[in-house]
Coordinates of C-alpha atoms in Angstrom, one line a residue:
M193 CA 224.3 -77.5 227.8
T194 CA 225.9 -77.7 224.7
S195 CA 225.9 -80.3 222.1
R196 CA 227.2 -79.9 218.4
G197 CA 225.0 -82.7 217.0
D198 CA 223.2 -81.4 214.8
I199 CA 223.5 -84.3 211.2
G200 CA 222.9 -82.4 208.2
Q201 CA 224.7 -84.9 205.6
D202 CA 225.0 -88.3 204.4
V203 CA 224.7 -90.9 207.3
V204 CA 228.4 -92.0 207.7
V205 CA 228.4 -95.1 210.3
R206 CA 231.6 -97.5 211.4
F207 CA 232.1 -101.1 212.3
A208 CA 235.4 -100.9 214.4
P209 CA 236.5 -104.6 215.6
S210 CA 239.6 -105.2 217.3
P211 CA 242.4 -107.9 215.8
N212 CA 243.1 -109.2 219.2
G213 CA 241.2 -112.6 218.9
L214 CA 238.2 -113.9 216.4
L215 CA 235.1 -112.6 216.1
H216 CA 232.1 -114.1 217.7
L217 CA 227.8 -113.8 217.1
G218 CA 227.9 -110.9 219.1
H219 CA 230.3 -109.0 216.6
A220 CA 228.1 -110.3 213.9
Y221 CA 224.9 -109.3 215.5
A222 CA 227.0 -105.7 216.2
A223 CA 228.1 -105.6 212.1
C224 CA 224.5 -106.6 211.0
V225 CA 223.0 -103.5 212.9
A226 CA 225.9 -101.1 211.9
H227 CA 225.5 -102.1 208.5
D228 CA 221.8 -102.7 207.5
Y229 CA 221.5 -98.9 209.7
A230 CA 223.7 -97.3 206.7
R231 CA 222.4 -98.9 204.4
E232 CA 218.5 -98.2 205.2
R233 CA 219.4 -94.4 205.0
G234 CA 221.5 -94.8 202.1
G235 CA 224.8 -93.8 204.2
K236 CA 228.4 -95.1 204.4
L237 CA 229.9 -98.2 206.4
L238 CA 233.2 -97.5 206.8
L239 CA 235.5 -100.8 208.4
R240 CA 238.3 -99.8 211.1
I241 CA 240.5 -101.8 212.7
E242 CA 241.5 -101.0 216.3
D243 CA 244.8 -102.6 216.2
I244 CA 246.7 -100.3 218.6
D245 CA 247.4 -103.3 221.3
I246 CA 250.2 -104.2 218.9
G247 CA 251.3 -106.9 221.3
R248 CA 248.0 -108.6 220.7
S249 CA 246.8 -107.7 217.3
K250 CA 247.5 -110.7 214.9
P251 CA 247.1 -110.8 210.9
E252 CA 245.3 -113.8 210.7
F253 CA 242.5 -112.0 212.9
I254 CA 242.6 -109.2 210.6
D255 CA 242.3 -111.7 208.1
A256 CA 239.3 -113.4 209.7
I257 CA 237.3 -110.3 210.1
F258 CA 237.6 -109.9 206.3
A259 CA 236.1 -113.2 205.7
D260 CA 233.4 -113.4 208.1
L261 CA 232.1 -109.8 207.0
R262 CA 232.1 -111.1 203.9
W263 CA 230.9 -114.8 204.5
L264 CA 227.8 -112.9 206.4
G265 CA 226.9 -110.9 203.2
L266 CA 228.1 -107.8 204.6
D267 CA 230.4 -104.8 203.1
W268 CA 231.6 -101.9 203.3
D269 CA 232.6 -98.5 201.4
G270 CA 236.8 -97.7 200.8
D271 CA 239.6 -99.4 202.2
A272 CA 239.7 -100.5 205.6
V273 CA 241.3 -98.2 208.3
F274 CA 243.9 -99.3 211.2
Q275 CA 244.7 -97.5 213.9
S276 CA 248.2 -98.6 213.9
Q277 CA 248.4 -96.0 211.2
R278 CA 247.5 -93.2 213.3
L279 CA 249.8 -93.4 216.2
Q280 CA 250.8 -89.6 215.5
S281 CA 247.7 -88.4 215.9
Y282 CA 247.3 -89.8 219.3
A283 CA 250.4 -88.2 220.3
N284 CA 249.7 -85.0 219.2
A285 CA 246.0 -85.1 220.8
A286 CA 247.6 -85.8 224.4
K287 CA 250.1 -83.2 223.8
Q288 CA 247.1 -81.2 223.2
L289 CA 245.7 -81.9 226.5
K290 CA 248.5 -82.0 228.4
K291 CA 248.7 -78.2 227.3
K292 CA 245.1 -77.3 228.9
G293 CA 246.5 -79.3 231.8
V294 CA 243.6 -81.9 232.4
L295 CA 245.8 -84.9 232.5
Y296 CA 248.1 -85.9 234.7
P297 CA 250.9 -89.2 235.6
C298 CA 249.9 -92.3 237.5
F299 CA 252.5 -94.3 238.5
C300 CA 250.1 -97.1 240.3
T301 CA 250.7 -100.9 239.4
R302 CA 248.0 -103.2 238.7
S303 CA 249.0 -104.8 242.3
S304 CA 248.9 -101.7 244.3
M305 CA 245.3 -101.0 243.0
R306 CA 244.6 -104.4 244.2
A307 CA 245.6 -103.8 247.3
I308 CA 243.9 -100.7 247.5
Q309 CA 240.6 -102.4 246.6
E310 CA 241.4 -105.2 249.2
E311 CA 242.2 -102.7 252.1
E312 CA 239.9 -99.9 251.5
G313 CA 237.3 -100.6 248.5
L314 CA 236.8 -98.8 245.6
E315 CA 233.7 -97.3 244.0
E316 CA 232.3 -99.4 241.5
G317 CA 231.3 -97.6 238.3
P318 CA 229.7 -99.1 235.2
D319 CA 233.4 -100.9 233.7
G320 CA 234.4 -101.9 237.8
P321 CA 236.3 -99.9 240.5
I322 CA 236.5 -96.6 240.0
Y323 CA 240.5 -95.3 240.5
P324 CA 240.5 -93.2 243.7
G325 CA 243.0 -90.7 242.4
T326 CA 246.2 -91.8 244.1
C327 CA 248.2 -89.7 241.9
R328 CA 246.4 -86.7 241.0
G329 CA 247.6 -84.5 244.1
L330 CA 251.2 -85.4 243.8
D331 CA 253.9 -82.8 244.9
K332 CA 254.7 -81.2 241.1
G333 CA 259.1 -81.9 242.3
E334 CA 258.1 -85.7 243.3
V335 CA 256.3 -86.1 239.8
A336 CA 259.3 -84.5 237.7
E337 CA 261.5 -87.2 239.0
R338 CA 259.3 -90.2 239.1
L339 CA 258.4 -89.3 235.2
K340 CA 262.3 -89.9 235.0
R341 CA 262.1 -93.4 236.1
E342 CA 259.2 -94.8 236.9
P343 CA 256.8 -96.4 234.2
H344 CA 254.1 -94.6 234.3
S345 CA 250.0 -94.0 232.4
W346 CA 248.3 -90.9 231.6
R347 CA 244.9 -90.5 233.4
L348 CA 242.2 -87.8 232.5
D349 CA 241.2 -85.3 235.5
V350 CA 237.9 -85.6 234.9
K351 CA 237.0 -82.5 237.6
K352 CA 238.9 -80.6 236.0
A353 CA 238.1 -81.1 232.4
T354 CA 234.6 -80.7 233.6
D355 CA 235.0 -77.6 235.0
L356 CA 236.8 -76.1 232.5
I357 CA 234.0 -77.0 229.5
G358 CA 230.5 -76.8 231.8
D359 CA 227.4 -78.7 230.8
I360 CA 227.4 -80.8 228.0
G361 CA 225.6 -83.9 226.6
W362 CA 224.5 -85.8 223.4
H363 CA 221.6 -87.4 221.9
D364 CA 220.8 -91.0 221.7
E365 CA 218.2 -92.1 219.1
R366 CA 217.1 -94.9 221.5
H367 CA 217.7 -93.4 224.8
G368 CA 216.7 -90.0 224.1
D369 CA 219.2 -86.4 225.1
Q370 CA 221.4 -87.4 227.4
I371 CA 223.4 -85.0 229.9
A372 CA 227.3 -85.9 230.4
D373 CA 228.4 -87.3 233.6
P374 CA 232.2 -88.2 233.0
A375 CA 232.5 -88.9 236.7
V376 CA 230.8 -92.1 236.4
L377 CA 233.8 -93.8 234.8
G378 CA 236.4 -91.1 237.2
D379 CA 239.7 -90.5 235.7
V380 CA 240.2 -92.7 232.8
V381 CA 243.8 -94.0 231.3
L382 CA 244.1 -92.1 227.9
I383 CA 247.8 -93.0 227.1
P384 CA 248.5 -96.4 229.2
K385 CA 252.1 -97.8 230.1
D386 CA 252.1 -100.3 227.6
T387 CA 250.1 -99.2 224.3
P388 CA 250.2 -96.3 222.4
V389 CA 246.9 -94.9 223.5
S390 CA 243.6 -95.9 225.3
Y391 CA 240.2 -96.8 223.8
H392 CA 238.1 -93.9 224.6
L393 CA 241.0 -91.2 223.2
A394 CA 241.7 -93.2 220.3
V395 CA 238.0 -93.9 219.1
T396 CA 236.4 -90.2 219.9
L397 CA 239.5 -88.8 217.7
D398 CA 238.9 -91.8 214.9
D399 CA 234.9 -90.8 214.6
A400 CA 236.0 -87.3 214.5
R401 CA 238.6 -87.9 211.8
D402 CA 236.3 -90.3 209.7
G403 CA 233.5 -88.3 209.9
I404 CA 231.5 -90.6 211.4
T405 CA 227.5 -89.1 211.8
H406 CA 226.0 -91.9 213.5
V407 CA 227.8 -93.8 216.1
V408 CA 226.2 -97.0 216.1
R409 CA 227.3 -99.8 218.9
G410 CA 226.8 -101.9 221.8
E411 CA 224.7 -101.0 224.7
D412 CA 228.0 -102.0 227.0
L413 CA 229.7 -99.0 225.4
F414 CA 227.1 -96.3 226.4
A415 CA 228.7 -95.5 230.0
S416 CA 231.9 -94.7 227.5
T417 CA 230.2 -92.3 226.4
H418 CA 230.2 -89.8 229.1
I419 CA 233.6 -89.7 228.5
H420 CA 234.0 -89.1 224.9
R421 CA 231.6 -86.1 224.8
L422 CA 234.3 -84.9 227.3
L423 CA 237.3 -85.6 224.9
Q424 CA 234.8 -84.5 221.8
A425 CA 234.4 -80.9 223.7
L426 CA 238.1 -80.5 224.9
M427 CA 239.4 -80.8 221.6
D428 CA 236.8 -78.9 219.6
L429 CA 235.5 -82.5 217.8
S430 CA 232.2 -82.7 215.9
V431 CA 229.5 -84.7 218.2
P432 CA 228.0 -87.8 216.4
R433 CA 224.7 -89.1 217.1
Y434 CA 224.4 -92.0 218.9
V435 CA 222.7 -95.4 218.8
H436 CA 223.4 -97.8 221.4
H437 CA 222.1 -101.2 220.7
P438 CA 221.6 -104.5 222.8
V439 CA 223.4 -106.9 222.9
L440 CA 223.9 -111.1 222.6
L441 CA 224.6 -112.5 226.5
D442 CA 225.2 -116.1 226.9
E443 CA 223.5 -118.4 228.8
T444 CA 224.3 -117.0 232.2
R445 CA 223.4 -113.2 231.1
V446 CA 226.7 -112.4 230.3
K447 CA 227.9 -110.6 226.9
L448 CA 229.0 -112.7 224.6
S449 CA 233.0 -112.2 224.9
K450 CA 236.6 -113.2 223.1
S451 CA 238.0 -113.7 226.6
L452 CA 235.1 -116.0 227.4
D453 CA 236.2 -117.8 224.6
S454 CA 232.6 -117.3 222.9
A455 CA 232.2 -119.3 220.0
S456 CA 233.6 -117.8 216.7
L457 CA 232.7 -117.2 213.4
A458 CA 235.6 -118.7 211.9
V459 CA 234.7 -122.1 213.2
L460 CA 231.3 -121.7 211.9
R461 CA 232.6 -120.3 208.4
E462 CA 235.1 -122.9 207.9
A463 CA 232.3 -125.8 208.8
G464 CA 230.5 -124.8 205.6
T465 CA 227.5 -123.2 207.4
D466 CA 225.8 -120.8 205.2
G467 CA 226.9 -117.1 206.9
Y468 CA 223.6 -115.1 204.9
M469 CA 221.4 -117.2 206.7
I470 CA 223.1 -116.3 210.1
A471 CA 223.0 -113.1 209.2
D472 CA 219.6 -113.2 208.3
K473 CA 218.7 -115.4 211.7
L474 CA 220.2 -112.4 213.2
R475 CA 218.5 -109.9 211.7
K476 CA 215.3 -111.6 213.3
N477 CA 216.3 -112.2 216.8
I478 CA 216.7 -115.8 216.2
F479 CA 219.8 -117.2 218.1
P480 CA 221.3 -120.4 219.4
V481 CA 220.1 -121.9 222.1
G482 CA 221.3 -120.3 225.7
I483 CA 221.8 -117.3 223.6
T484 CA 219.7 -114.1 224.1
L485 CA 219.6 -110.2 223.3
S486 CA 219.6 -107.9 226.5
K487 CA 216.6 -105.7 227.1
G488 CA 218.5 -102.4 227.3

């Protein structure tokens, strides 16, 4: 098992929110954990704005991120970096992976996937139903014709990539040494139909580009690390150490999220709430009624 994860340099951590909505207490908790991890070790905290979803990313949400972090008393090193300014690097990486033969075009639509799910059922993975490989074995001639006229995404052929790379793993400071098993997520999309790049490919490239030594993020992204390690190996990228911390849950034991309209920091900030006090309570695991910390 290979892992280029020996970190002998200064600690570099990042906080990487997406400006597709307002930040909530879950983001504040994650930002505090990342900030304190870096500062307690004399390291750097970088701020990366993950704005690759052009349609949903808004300037006002970016402004709110800056305001929320300052309100919480959290600082970062250097200027914020924006994924929207790195699209060419993602395209270059996709070309590299295509040359290795580990990407294939997928013509499936949401409706066709729903039909398969309803008729046959799909195996459930950590992030939902696992893609059944419908387009993986299509005839090359058919693929060539369909590429000319049909919208498509590009998926990672996990089995082919895993066979090419062999055994790999990573170290998590909370969970110990891990053996990567990318098949748990299946053939994930790396180049979606409607956005320039997926989270998986962009974050893997950016962590290497930004010199991130320790990826400090919520345990809800633990399963994604299986895919990220595979991509690191395929593209010969550096391997950081990982720290997957607990996340905040609502009264139904569901992770706080923008899609569930969890209360935003902006509302608290604009109401005159003391942000430093909020950050202090989060550090002490003191949460509003109904909000708890996951046990991972």
